[in-house]
CSV table of C-alpha atoms in Angstrom, one decimal:
chain,number,residue,atom,x,y,z
A,1,MET,CA,118.7,106.9,104.6
A,2,GLU,CA,119.9,109.9,102.7
A,3,GLU,CA,117.7,113.0,101.7
A,4,GLY,CA,119.6,113.6,98.4
A,5,ALA,CA,119.6,110.0,97.2
A,6,GLY,CA,118.1,110.4,93.7
A,7,GLU,CA,119.5,109.5,90.6
A,8,TYR,CA,120.9,105.9,91.1
A,9,GLY,CA,121.6,102.7,88.9
A,10,ALA,CA,123.6,99.9,88.6
A,11,ILE,CA,127.8,102.2,88.4
A,12,VAL,CA,129.6,100.5,85.9
A,13,GLY,CA,132.2,103.2,85.5
A,14,GLY,CA,132.9,106.7,86.2
A,15,LYS,CA,133.7,108.8,89.3
A,16,VAL,CA,131.5,108.5,92.1
A,17,VAL,CA,130.8,111.4,94.1
A,18,ARG,CA,129.1,109.4,96.9
A,19,VAL,CA,127.3,106.1,97.5
A,20,CYS,CA,124.6,105.0,99.5
A,21,ALA,CA,122.7,102.1,100.3
A,22,ARG,CA,118.7,101.9,100.8
A,23,ILE,CA,116.1,99.9,99.9
A,24,PRO,CA,115.5,98.4,96.0
A,25,THR,CA,112.1,99.6,94.6
A,26,HIS,CA,110.4,98.4,91.3
A,27,ARG,CA,111.5,101.6,89.9
A,28,ASP,CA,115.1,100.7,90.8
A,29,GLU,CA,114.7,97.2,89.3
A,30,THR,CA,113.1,99.3,85.7
A,31,ALA,CA,116.2,101.6,85.8
A,32,MET,CA,118.8,98.6,86.3
A,33,ASN,CA,117.7,95.9,83.7
A,34,GLY,CA,120.5,96.0,81.3
A,35,ALA,CA,123.1,96.8,83.4
A,36,PRO,CA,126.0,94.6,83.9
A,37,GLY,CA,125.0,93.5,87.4
A,38,GLY,CA,122.1,94.5,87.2
A,39,GLY,CA,118.4,93.1,87.2
A,40,ARG,CA,116.9,92.2,91.1
A,41,ARG,CA,119.8,90.5,92.5
A,42,GLY,CA,122.0,93.1,91.5
A,43,ILE,CA,123.5,95.7,93.5
A,44,LEU,CA,121.7,98.6,93.8
A,45,LEU,CA,123.8,102.3,94.6
A,46,CYS,CA,122.8,105.5,94.8
A,47,VAL,CA,124.5,108.3,93.6
A,48,ARG,CA,123.7,112.5,95.8
A,49,ARG,CA,122.9,114.5,92.7
A,50,ARG,CA,120.1,116.2,93.7
A,51,ALA,CA,117.2,116.4,96.5
A,52,VAL,CA,114.4,113.9,95.3
A,53,MET,CA,114.0,110.6,97.5
A,54,THR,CA,112.2,108.0,95.6
A,55,GLU,CA,109.1,107.0,97.7
A,56,LEU,CA,108.0,103.6,98.8
A,57,LYS,CA,104.8,102.1,97.4
A,58,ALA,CA,102.8,100.4,100.4
A,59,ALA,CA,99.8,98.1,100.4
A,60,VAL,CA,98.1,96.4,102.9
A,61,ILE,CA,96.1,93.1,102.4
A,62,GLY,CA,93.5,92.6,105.2
A,63,THR,CA,90.8,95.2,106.5
A,64,GLY,CA,91.0,94.2,110.2
A,65,GLY,CA,92.4,96.6,113.2
A,66,ALA,CA,95.9,95.6,112.6
A,67,ALA,CA,95.4,96.3,109.0
A,68,ARG,CA,94.4,99.7,110.0
A,69,LEU,CA,97.0,100.6,112.0
A,70,HIS,CA,99.8,99.2,109.3
A,71,MET,CA,97.7,101.5,106.9
A,72,GLN,CA,97.9,104.7,109.2
A,73,ALA,CA,101.6,104.1,110.2
A,74,TYR,CA,102.6,104.4,107.0
A,75,GLY,CA,100.7,107.1,106.3
A,76,THR,CA,103.2,108.8,109.2
A,77,CYS,CA,106.4,107.5,107.4
A,78,ALA,CA,108.5,109.6,104.9
A,79,HIS,CA,109.4,108.7,102.0
A,80,THR,CA,106.2,106.2,101.8
A,81,GLN,CA,103.1,106.2,100.0
A,82,PRO,CA,100.0,104.1,100.7
A,83,VAL,CA,98.2,103.1,97.7
A,84,ALA,CA,95.9,100.1,98.0
A,85,VAL,CA,94.1,97.5,100.4
A,86,CYS,CA,92.7,94.1,99.6
A,87,SER,CA,90.5,92.6,101.0
A,88,ARG,CA,87.9,89.4,100.1
A,89,ASP,CA,84.8,91.4,101.3
A,90,PRO,CA,84.0,94.2,98.6
A,91,LYS,CA,82.1,96.6,100.9
A,92,ARG,CA,84.7,96.3,103.4
A,93,ALA,CA,87.4,97.1,101.2
A,94,GLU,CA,85.8,99.7,99.5
A,95,GLU,CA,85.1,101.1,103.5
A,96,PHE,CA,88.5,100.8,104.0
A,97,SER,CA,89.9,102.2,100.7
A,98,ALA,CA,88.0,105.6,101.2
A,99,GLU,CA,88.7,106.0,104.8
A,100,PHE,CA,92.2,106.0,103.9
A,101,GLY,CA,92.0,107.5,100.4
A,102,VAL,CA,93.6,104.0,98.9
A,103,ARG,CA,92.2,102.2,95.8
A,104,GLY,CA,90.7,99.2,97.4
A,105,TYR,CA,90.9,95.1,95.7
A,106,THR,CA,89.1,91.9,96.3
A,107,SER,CA,92.1,90.1,94.6
A,108,VAL,CA,95.0,90.1,95.9
A,109,GLU,CA,96.9,89.2,92.2
A,110,GLU,CA,95.2,92.6,90.5
A,111,MET,CA,96.7,94.7,93.5
A,112,LEU,CA,99.7,93.7,92.5
A,113,GLU,CA,99.9,93.6,89.1
A,114,ARG,CA,98.2,97.1,88.8
A,115,GLU,CA,99.8,98.5,92.0
A,116,ARG,CA,103.7,97.5,91.5
A,117,PRO,CA,103.9,97.8,95.7
A,118,ASP,CA,107.3,97.9,97.3
A,119,VAL,CA,106.5,97.0,100.6
A,120,VAL,CA,103.3,94.7,101.4
A,121,SER,CA,101.7,94.4,104.9
A,122,VAL,CA,100.0,90.8,105.3
A,123,ALA,CA,97.2,91.6,108.2
A,124,THR,CA,94.9,88.8,107.5
A,125,LEU,CA,93.8,85.4,109.7
A,126,GLU,CA,96.8,84.0,111.3
A,127,TRP,CA,95.9,80.7,109.3
A,128,ASP,CA,95.9,82.9,106.3
A,129,HIS,CA,99.5,84.4,106.1
A,130,GLU,CA,101.1,82.2,103.6
A,131,ALA,CA,99.3,82.5,100.3
A,132,PRO,CA,99.5,86.7,100.3
A,133,VAL,CA,103.2,86.3,101.7
A,134,LEU,CA,104.1,84.1,99.3
A,135,ARG,CA,102.3,86.2,96.3
A,136,ALA,CA,104.0,89.3,97.7
A,137,LEU,CA,107.4,88.2,97.4
A,138,ASP,CA,106.9,86.5,94.1
A,139,ALA,CA,105.7,89.8,92.8
A,140,GLY,CA,108.9,91.5,93.8
A,141,CYS,CA,107.8,93.4,97.5
A,142,HIS,CA,109.2,93.3,101.0
A,143,VAL,CA,106.6,91.8,103.2
A,144,LEU,CA,105.7,92.2,106.5
A,145,CYS,CA,103.4,90.1,108.2
A,146,GLU,CA,101.7,90.2,111.2
A,147,LYS,CA,101.9,87.8,113.7
A,148,ILE,CA,101.8,84.7,114.3
A,149,MET,CA,103.9,84.3,111.3
A,150,ALA,CA,102.3,80.9,110.5
A,151,HIS,CA,100.4,78.2,112.1
A,152,THR,CA,102.6,75.3,111.6
A,153,ILE,CA,106.3,75.1,111.0
A,154,PRO,CA,106.5,74.0,107.7
A,155,ILE,CA,104.5,76.9,106.2
A,156,GLY,CA,106.7,79.3,108.1
A,157,GLU,CA,110.4,77.8,106.5
A,158,GLY,CA,108.6,77.8,103.3
A,159,MET,CA,108.1,81.8,103.9
A,160,VAL,CA,111.3,82.0,104.4
A,161,ALA,CA,112.9,80.3,101.7
A,162,ALA,CA,110.7,82.2,99.1
A,163,ALA,CA,112.1,85.5,100.4
A,164,ARG,CA,115.8,84.3,100.4
A,165,ARG,CA,114.8,83.2,96.5
A,166,ALA,CA,113.0,86.3,95.9
A,167,GLY,CA,115.5,88.8,97.3
A,168,ARG,CA,113.6,90.5,99.4
A,169,SER,CA,113.0,91.1,103.2
A,170,LEU,CA,110.3,89.3,105.4
A,171,GLY,CA,109.8,90.4,109.0
A,172,VAL,CA,107.0,89.5,111.6
A,173,ASN,CA,105.4,92.4,112.9
A,174,TYR,CA,107.2,91.7,117.0
A,175,ASN,CA,106.3,95.0,117.5
A,176,TYR,CA,107.5,94.4,121.2
A,177,ARG,CA,110.8,94.2,120.8
A,178,SER,CA,110.8,98.2,120.1
A,179,VAL,CA,108.8,98.7,123.1
A,180,PRO,CA,111.5,101.5,124.8
A,181,SER,CA,110.7,99.9,128.4
A,182,HIS,CA,111.8,96.3,126.7
A,183,ARG,CA,115.0,97.5,124.5
A,184,LEU,CA,116.3,99.1,128.2
A,185,ILE,CA,115.7,95.2,130.1
A,186,LYS,CA,117.7,94.0,127.0
A,187,GLU,CA,120.5,96.5,127.6
A,188,GLU,CA,120.6,95.8,131.2
A,189,LEU,CA,120.1,92.0,130.5
A,190,GLU,CA,123.6,92.2,128.0
A,191,ARG,CA,125.9,94.3,130.5
A,192,GLY,CA,124.9,92.3,133.9
A,193,GLY,CA,123.0,94.9,134.6
A,194,PHE,CA,120.7,92.1,136.3
A,195,GLY,CA,122.9,89.5,137.7
A,196,ALA,CA,122.8,85.9,136.5
A,197,PRO,CA,118.5,85.6,135.4
A,198,GLY,CA,116.9,83.0,137.7
A,199,LEU,CA,113.1,83.0,136.9
A,200,PHE,CA,111.5,85.2,134.4
A,201,SER,CA,107.4,85.9,134.9
A,202,ALA,CA,104.8,87.6,133.0
A,203,ASN,CA,101.3,87.2,132.6
A,204,MET,CA,99.4,88.2,129.5
A,205,HIS,CA,96.4,88.4,127.7
A,206,ALA,CA,96.0,85.0,125.6
A,207,TYR,CA,95.6,87.1,122.2
A,208,LEU,CA,99.1,88.3,123.3
A,209,TRP,CA,101.0,85.1,124.0
A,210,PRO,CA,102.9,85.9,120.8
A,211,HIS,CA,104.4,88.1,121.5
A,212,LEU,CA,105.3,87.2,125.5
A,213,LEU,CA,107.2,84.1,123.9
A,214,ASP,CA,109.2,86.1,121.2
A,215,LEU,CA,109.9,88.8,123.8
A,216,LEU,CA,111.7,85.9,126.2
A,217,ARG,CA,113.6,84.6,123.4
A,218,TYR,CA,114.7,88.3,122.9
A,219,PHE,CA,115.8,88.5,126.2
A,220,PHE,CA,116.6,85.6,126.5
A,221,GLY,CA,117.5,83.8,123.3
A,222,ASP,CA,116.2,80.3,122.2
A,223,PRO,CA,115.1,77.8,125.0
A,224,VAL,CA,116.6,74.4,125.3
A,225,GLU,CA,113.3,72.8,126.3
A,226,VAL,CA,109.2,73.7,126.2
A,227,THR,CA,106.7,72.3,128.2
A,228,ALA,CA,103.5,73.3,127.6
A,229,ALA,CA,99.9,72.7,129.6
A,230,ILE,CA,96.2,73.8,128.2
A,231,ASP,CA,93.2,73.5,131.0
A,232,ARG,CA,89.7,72.9,129.0
A,233,LYS,CA,86.3,72.7,130.0
A,234,SER,CA,84.0,72.1,126.9
A,235,THR,CA,85.1,74.3,124.4
A,236,ARG,CA,86.0,77.3,126.3
A,237,LEU,CA,90.0,77.7,126.8
A,238,ASN,CA,90.3,78.0,130.7
A,239,SER,CA,94.0,78.5,131.6
A,240,SER,CA,97.5,77.8,130.1
A,241,HIS,CA,100.8,77.0,131.4
A,242,ALA,CA,104.4,76.7,129.8
A,243,ASN,CA,107.8,76.0,131.6
A,244,ILE,CA,110.7,77.2,129.3
A,245,SER,CA,113.5,76.1,129.9
A,246,TYR,CA,117.8,77.6,129.1
A,247,ALA,CA,120.5,76.3,129.9
């Protein structure tokens, strides 16, 4: 993204000095309304005229450990302004908002309507991602959802379809792909530095199993077969094992 992307809109005529693409914001949509080819699905062009960058407004849904990391990250990102947090628990929303200097809400709908964020992190419990993701997308926000994306395949597919309909980006926070050592492994695999892989073995805390499974896909692509077993005694999960087969 270029520094100095300032005045912008749908360019319908005249000479454009410099054009750059970037993430559309709610304010972009307002500027584009009424322009030929404009609106939510229009092509956004930026004209470099003065050193002004529109800030992205960021909000977080959830107040747990992951939500705290998201809010901290937004606070360190250039051109990003954290504006709000939402929790069903009024006390947690109040404490979290005071800690980060943002506004607190207990209603997702109210937060989206009042704040009009450009990007929303959904950091609720794993089985409670669907509703806030769909509401944020419907409100025109880009969404970063915590792992796991959804607790059923149809729900996950529905979230992807909603993002496509809205013309917005939907990401899942499998951030282990960005670990430098993992990127190095990926590069070596792609250039054949390890030869043909015969066996990949890894140990991971149960809470981080989704990251390990995603790393397998990142390194080797989609498997052709998966078998798994869980050993339970009473209600305590003792161990689990999975075999993932490739062609």
